[in-house]
Amino acid sequence: MDREELKKTLEELGIPEGAVSLTGEARPACISLKALRNNVWQVFFIEDFGIQSVSDLFDSEEDACKHVLQMVLGDLDYFQRQDVKDWYAKLLTDPEYIEFCRKLNENRK
């Protein structure tokens, strides 16, 4: 499984767009997958206030994608709730949230 296959699977499961980042972007309340150097992949979760709470490293994109999917499937009932989908949709258009994410990613470089 690669990121394109994972993206398709997440869409089929009805996972909200803002719940998972497959581009390595750090966002609060988001599972992120990031390609590092030397074919190392990082999966991390950012808490609401920008604190990284979970971080795992993988030797392949496939293993990292499988891990992201396992994380999502572990909370599938939560991600499929309509109120959660509405919350993520609102976040992605909130100017304060967008600015917070911009600063968060700027500081992670």
Short mmCIF file of N, CA and C in Angstrom, two decimals:
data_model
loop_
_atom_site.label_atom_id
_atom_site.label_comp_id
_atom_site.label_asym_id
_atom_site.label_seq_id
_atom_site.Cartn_x
_atom_site.Cartn_y
_atom_site.Cartn_z
N MET A 1 0.85 -1.18 0.00
CA MET A 1 0.00 0.00 0.00
C MET A 1 0.89 1.25 0.00
N ASP A 2 0.60 2.17 -0.91
CA ASP A 2 1.31 3.45 -0.93
C ASP A 2 0.33 4.56 -0.55
N ARG A 3 0.79 5.80 -0.60
CA ARG A 3 -0.07 6.92 -0.17
C ARG A 3 -1.31 7.08 -1.05
N GLU A 4 -1.19 6.83 -2.34
CA GLU A 4 -2.35 6.94 -3.23
C GLU A 4 -3.40 5.88 -2.88
N GLU A 5 -2.95 4.66 -2.63
CA GLU A 5 -3.89 3.61 -2.24
C GLU A 5 -4.51 3.91 -0.88
N LEU A 6 -3.70 4.43 0.04
CA LEU A 6 -4.22 4.79 1.36
C LEU A 6 -5.25 5.91 1.24
N LYS A 7 -4.97 6.90 0.42
CA LYS A 7 -5.91 8.00 0.22
C LYS A 7 -7.26 7.47 -0.27
N LYS A 8 -7.21 6.57 -1.24
CA LYS A 8 -8.43 5.99 -1.78
C LYS A 8 -9.19 5.21 -0.71
N THR A 9 -8.48 4.43 0.08
CA THR A 9 -9.10 3.66 1.15
C THR A 9 -9.75 4.57 2.19
N LEU A 10 -9.05 5.64 2.55
CA LEU A 10 -9.61 6.59 3.53
C LEU A 10 -10.89 7.24 3.00
N GLU A 11 -10.88 7.57 1.72
CA GLU A 11 -12.08 8.15 1.10
C GLU A 11 -13.23 7.15 1.12
N GLU A 12 -12.94 5.89 0.78
CA GLU A 12 -13.97 4.85 0.78
C GLU A 12 -14.56 4.62 2.17
N LEU A 13 -13.72 4.79 3.20
CA LEU A 13 -14.17 4.62 4.58
C LEU A 13 -14.93 5.85 5.10
N GLY A 14 -14.88 6.95 4.35
CA GLY A 14 -15.55 8.17 4.77
C GLY A 14 -14.80 8.95 5.83
N ILE A 15 -13.49 8.84 5.83
CA ILE A 15 -12.68 9.56 6.81
C ILE A 15 -12.61 11.03 6.40
N PRO A 16 -12.86 11.95 7.35
CA PRO A 16 -12.83 13.38 7.01
C PRO A 16 -11.47 13.81 6.47
N GLU A 17 -11.49 14.72 5.52
CA GLU A 17 -10.27 15.18 4.86
C GLU A 17 -9.21 15.67 5.85
N GLY A 18 -9.58 16.40 6.85
CA GLY A 18 -8.61 16.98 7.77
C GLY A 18 -8.07 16.04 8.83
N ALA A 19 -8.56 14.81 8.88
CA ALA A 19 -8.16 13.88 9.93
C ALA A 19 -6.81 13.23 9.67
N VAL A 20 -6.40 13.16 8.40
CA VAL A 20 -5.14 12.51 8.02
C VAL A 20 -4.43 13.37 6.98
N SER A 21 -3.13 13.58 7.18
CA SER A 21 -2.30 14.27 6.19
C SER A 21 -1.31 13.27 5.61
N LEU A 22 -1.34 13.12 4.32
CA LEU A 22 -0.40 12.21 3.65
C LEU A 22 0.77 12.96 3.03
N THR A 23 0.86 14.25 3.30
CA THR A 23 1.93 15.08 2.75
C THR A 23 2.94 15.52 3.82
N GLY A 24 2.75 15.05 5.05
CA GLY A 24 3.67 15.40 6.12
C GLY A 24 3.32 16.69 6.83
N GLU A 25 2.24 17.33 6.42
CA GLU A 25 1.83 18.58 7.06
C GLU A 25 1.37 18.27 8.49
N ALA A 26 1.85 19.07 9.42
CA ALA A 26 1.43 18.94 10.82
C ALA A 26 0.21 19.81 11.05
N ARG A 27 -0.85 19.19 11.55
CA ARG A 27 -2.09 19.91 11.90
C ARG A 27 -2.61 19.33 13.19
N PRO A 28 -3.15 20.17 14.07
CA PRO A 28 -3.75 19.64 15.30
C PRO A 28 -4.87 18.66 15.00
N ALA A 29 -4.98 17.64 15.84
CA ALA A 29 -6.00 16.60 15.72
C ALA A 29 -5.90 15.87 14.39
N CYS A 30 -4.67 15.59 13.96
CA CYS A 30 -4.45 15.00 12.65
C CYS A 30 -3.34 13.95 12.71
N ILE A 31 -3.59 12.81 12.07
CA ILE A 31 -2.57 11.79 11.88
C ILE A 31 -1.79 12.18 10.62
N SER A 32 -0.48 12.29 10.74
CA SER A 32 0.34 12.72 9.60
C SER A 32 1.36 11.67 9.21
N LEU A 33 1.59 11.57 7.91
CA LEU A 33 2.58 10.67 7.33
C LEU A 33 3.58 11.53 6.58
N LYS A 34 4.85 11.39 6.93
CA LYS A 34 5.88 12.24 6.34
C LYS A 34 7.06 11.40 5.85
N ALA A 35 7.50 11.69 4.63
CA ALA A 35 8.69 11.05 4.08
C ALA A 35 9.91 11.81 4.59
N LEU A 36 10.82 11.09 5.21
CA LEU A 36 12.07 11.69 5.68
C LEU A 36 13.18 11.28 4.71
N ARG A 37 14.40 11.45 5.10
CA ARG A 37 15.54 11.07 4.26
C ARG A 37 15.79 9.57 4.33
N ASN A 38 16.49 9.08 3.32
CA ASN A 38 16.94 7.68 3.27
C ASN A 38 15.80 6.68 3.36
N ASN A 39 14.68 7.00 2.71
CA ASN A 39 13.52 6.11 2.67
C ASN A 39 12.99 5.78 4.06
N VAL A 40 13.07 6.72 4.97
CA VAL A 40 12.48 6.58 6.30
C VAL A 40 11.18 7.37 6.31
N TRP A 41 10.16 6.78 6.91
CA TRP A 41 8.84 7.38 6.97
C TRP A 41 8.44 7.59 8.42
N GLN A 42 7.85 8.73 8.68
CA GLN A 42 7.41 9.06 10.04
C GLN A 42 5.89 9.18 10.06
N VAL A 43 5.29 8.58 11.07
CA VAL A 43 3.86 8.74 11.34
C VAL A 43 3.75 9.41 12.70
N PHE A 44 3.03 10.53 12.73
CA PHE A 44 2.89 11.24 14.00
C PHE A 44 1.49 11.82 14.15
N PHE A 45 1.14 12.14 15.39
CA PHE A 45 -0.15 12.74 15.70
C PHE A 45 0.11 14.01 16.48
N ILE A 46 -0.58 15.07 16.09
CA ILE A 46 -0.44 16.36 16.77
C ILE A 46 -1.69 16.59 17.62
N GLU A 47 -1.49 16.82 18.90
CA GLU A 47 -2.61 17.12 19.79
C GLU A 47 -3.18 18.49 19.45
N ASP A 48 -4.27 18.84 20.09
CA ASP A 48 -4.99 20.08 19.79
C ASP A 48 -4.13 21.34 19.88
N PHE A 49 -3.16 21.38 20.76
CA PHE A 49 -2.37 22.60 20.94
C PHE A 49 -1.00 22.52 20.29
N GLY A 50 -0.84 21.64 19.33
CA GLY A 50 0.39 21.58 18.57
C GLY A 50 1.47 20.71 19.15
N ILE A 51 1.14 19.92 20.17
CA ILE A 51 2.12 19.04 20.81
C ILE A 51 2.09 17.68 20.11
N GLN A 52 3.26 17.22 19.68
CA GLN A 52 3.35 15.91 19.02
C GLN A 52 3.29 14.84 20.10
N SER A 53 2.30 13.95 20.01
CA SER A 53 2.13 12.96 21.07
C SER A 53 2.52 11.54 20.66
N VAL A 54 2.49 11.25 19.39
CA VAL A 54 2.82 9.91 18.92
C VAL A 54 3.76 10.07 17.73
N SER A 55 4.82 9.29 17.71
CA SER A 55 5.72 9.33 16.56
C SER A 55 6.34 7.96 16.38
N ASP A 56 6.20 7.42 15.18
CA ASP A 56 6.80 6.14 14.84
C ASP A 56 7.55 6.29 13.52
N LEU A 57 8.66 5.56 13.40
CA LEU A 57 9.46 5.57 12.18
C LEU A 57 9.37 4.21 11.49
N PHE A 58 9.34 4.25 10.15
CA PHE A 58 9.22 3.03 9.37
C PHE A 58 10.24 3.05 8.24
N ASP A 59 10.66 1.85 7.82
CA ASP A 59 11.65 1.70 6.76
C ASP A 59 11.04 1.67 5.36
N SER A 60 9.72 1.72 5.28
CA SER A 60 9.09 1.70 3.97
C SER A 60 7.78 2.48 4.00
N GLU A 61 7.42 3.00 2.84
CA GLU A 61 6.15 3.70 2.69
C GLU A 61 4.98 2.74 2.99
N GLU A 62 5.12 1.52 2.54
CA GLU A 62 4.07 0.53 2.74
C GLU A 62 3.79 0.31 4.23
N ASP A 63 4.85 0.11 5.02
CA ASP A 63 4.66 -0.11 6.46
C ASP A 63 4.06 1.11 7.14
N ALA A 64 4.51 2.29 6.72
CA ALA A 64 3.98 3.52 7.31
C ALA A 64 2.50 3.70 6.97
N CYS A 65 2.14 3.43 5.72
CA CYS A 65 0.74 3.54 5.30
C CYS A 65 -0.14 2.54 6.04
N LYS A 66 0.35 1.33 6.21
CA LYS A 66 -0.40 0.32 6.95
C LYS A 66 -0.62 0.77 8.40
N HIS A 67 0.38 1.40 8.98
CA HIS A 67 0.27 1.89 10.36
C HIS A 67 -0.79 3.00 10.46
N VAL A 68 -0.78 3.92 9.50
CA VAL A 68 -1.79 4.99 9.48
C VAL A 68 -3.18 4.37 9.39
N LEU A 69 -3.34 3.40 8.51
CA LEU A 69 -4.64 2.76 8.35
C LEU A 69 -5.06 2.07 9.65
N GLN A 70 -4.14 1.41 10.32
CA GLN A 70 -4.45 0.76 11.60
C GLN A 70 -4.90 1.79 12.63
N MET A 71 -4.23 2.94 12.66
CA MET A 71 -4.63 3.99 13.59
C MET A 71 -6.05 4.45 13.31
N VAL A 72 -6.36 4.66 12.04
CA VAL A 72 -7.70 5.11 11.65
C VAL A 72 -8.74 4.04 11.97
N LEU A 73 -8.45 2.80 11.62
CA LEU A 73 -9.40 1.73 11.87
C LEU A 73 -9.66 1.54 13.37
N GLY A 74 -8.65 1.85 14.19
CA GLY A 74 -8.82 1.76 15.64
C GLY A 74 -9.84 2.76 16.18
N ASP A 75 -10.07 3.85 15.46
CA ASP A 75 -11.04 4.87 15.85
C ASP A 75 -12.09 5.10 14.76
N LEU A 76 -12.38 4.06 13.99
CA LEU A 76 -13.25 4.21 12.83
C LEU A 76 -14.63 4.76 13.20
N ASP A 77 -15.22 4.25 14.27
CA ASP A 77 -16.54 4.75 14.68
C ASP A 77 -16.51 6.25 14.92
N TYR A 78 -15.43 6.73 15.54
CA TYR A 78 -15.29 8.16 15.81
C TYR A 78 -15.21 8.95 14.50
N PHE A 79 -14.33 8.54 13.61
CA PHE A 79 -14.11 9.28 12.36
C PHE A 79 -15.33 9.28 11.45
N GLN A 80 -16.19 8.29 11.58
CA GLN A 80 -17.35 8.21 10.71
C GLN A 80 -18.57 8.95 11.27
N ARG A 81 -18.47 9.47 12.47
CA ARG A 81 -19.60 10.24 13.03
C ARG A 81 -19.78 11.54 12.27
N GLN A 82 -21.01 11.92 12.01
CA GLN A 82 -21.29 13.14 11.25
C GLN A 82 -20.80 14.39 11.96
N ASP A 83 -20.93 14.45 13.30
CA ASP A 83 -20.48 15.64 14.02
C ASP A 83 -18.96 15.80 13.91
N VAL A 84 -18.24 14.70 13.85
CA VAL A 84 -16.79 14.75 13.69
C VAL A 84 -16.44 15.21 12.27
N LYS A 85 -17.14 14.71 11.28
CA LYS A 85 -16.91 15.14 9.90
C LYS A 85 -17.19 16.64 9.76
N ASP A 86 -18.27 17.10 10.38
CA ASP A 86 -18.61 18.53 10.34
C ASP A 86 -17.53 19.37 11.02
N TRP A 87 -17.01 18.86 12.14
CA TRP A 87 -15.98 19.59 12.89
C TRP A 87 -14.71 19.74 12.05
N TYR A 88 -14.27 18.66 11.41
CA TYR A 88 -13.08 18.74 10.55
C TYR A 88 -13.31 19.68 9.37
N ALA A 89 -14.49 19.62 8.77
CA ALA A 89 -14.79 20.51 7.63
C ALA A 89 -14.73 21.97 8.07
N LYS A 90 -15.24 22.26 9.24
CA LYS A 90 -15.22 23.63 9.76
C LYS A 90 -13.77 24.07 10.05
N LEU A 91 -12.98 23.17 10.63
CA LEU A 91 -11.58 23.51 10.94
C LEU A 91 -10.81 23.94 9.70
N LEU A 92 -10.99 23.20 8.61
CA LEU A 92 -10.20 23.45 7.41
C LEU A 92 -10.50 24.79 6.75
N THR A 93 -11.58 25.44 7.18
CA THR A 93 -11.92 26.76 6.63
C THR A 93 -11.77 27.88 7.66
N ASP A 94 -11.36 27.53 8.87
CA ASP A 94 -11.22 28.52 9.95
C ASP A 94 -9.89 29.26 9.79
N PRO A 95 -9.93 30.59 9.60
CA PRO A 95 -8.69 31.36 9.39
C PRO A 95 -7.69 31.23 10.54
N GLU A 96 -8.15 31.18 11.78
CA GLU A 96 -7.24 31.03 12.91
C GLU A 96 -6.55 29.67 12.89
N TYR A 97 -7.29 28.64 12.56
CA TYR A 97 -6.73 27.29 12.46
C TYR A 97 -5.71 27.23 11.33
N ILE A 98 -6.04 27.81 10.21
CA ILE A 98 -5.14 27.81 9.06
C ILE A 98 -3.83 28.52 9.41
N GLU A 99 -3.93 29.65 10.09
CA GLU A 99 -2.73 30.40 10.50
C GLU A 99 -1.92 29.61 11.53
N PHE A 100 -2.60 28.97 12.47
CA PHE A 100 -1.92 28.15 13.47
C PHE A 100 -1.14 27.03 12.79
N CYS A 101 -1.76 26.37 11.82
CA CYS A 101 -1.09 25.29 11.08
C CYS A 101 0.12 25.81 10.31
N ARG A 102 -0.02 26.98 9.70
CA ARG A 102 1.10 27.58 8.96
C ARG A 102 2.29 27.79 9.89
N LYS A 103 2.03 28.36 11.06
CA LYS A 103 3.10 28.62 12.03
C LYS A 103 3.68 27.31 12.57
N LEU A 104 2.82 26.36 12.83
CA LEU A 104 3.26 25.07 13.34
C LEU A 104 4.22 24.40 12.36
N ASN A 105 3.89 24.42 11.08
CA ASN A 105 4.74 23.79 10.07
C ASN A 105 6.01 24.58 9.83
N GLU A 106 5.91 25.89 9.95
CA GLU A 106 7.09 26.74 9.81
C GLU A 106 8.11 26.40 10.89
N ASN A 107 7.63 26.18 12.11
CA ASN A 107 8.51 25.88 13.25
C ASN A 107 9.08 24.47 13.20
N ARG A 108 8.49 23.58 12.41
CA ARG A 108 8.95 22.19 12.34
C ARG A 108 10.05 21.99 11.30
N LYS A 109 10.35 23.02 10.51
CA LYS A 109 11.36 22.88 9.44
C LYS A 109 12.75 22.88 10.00
#
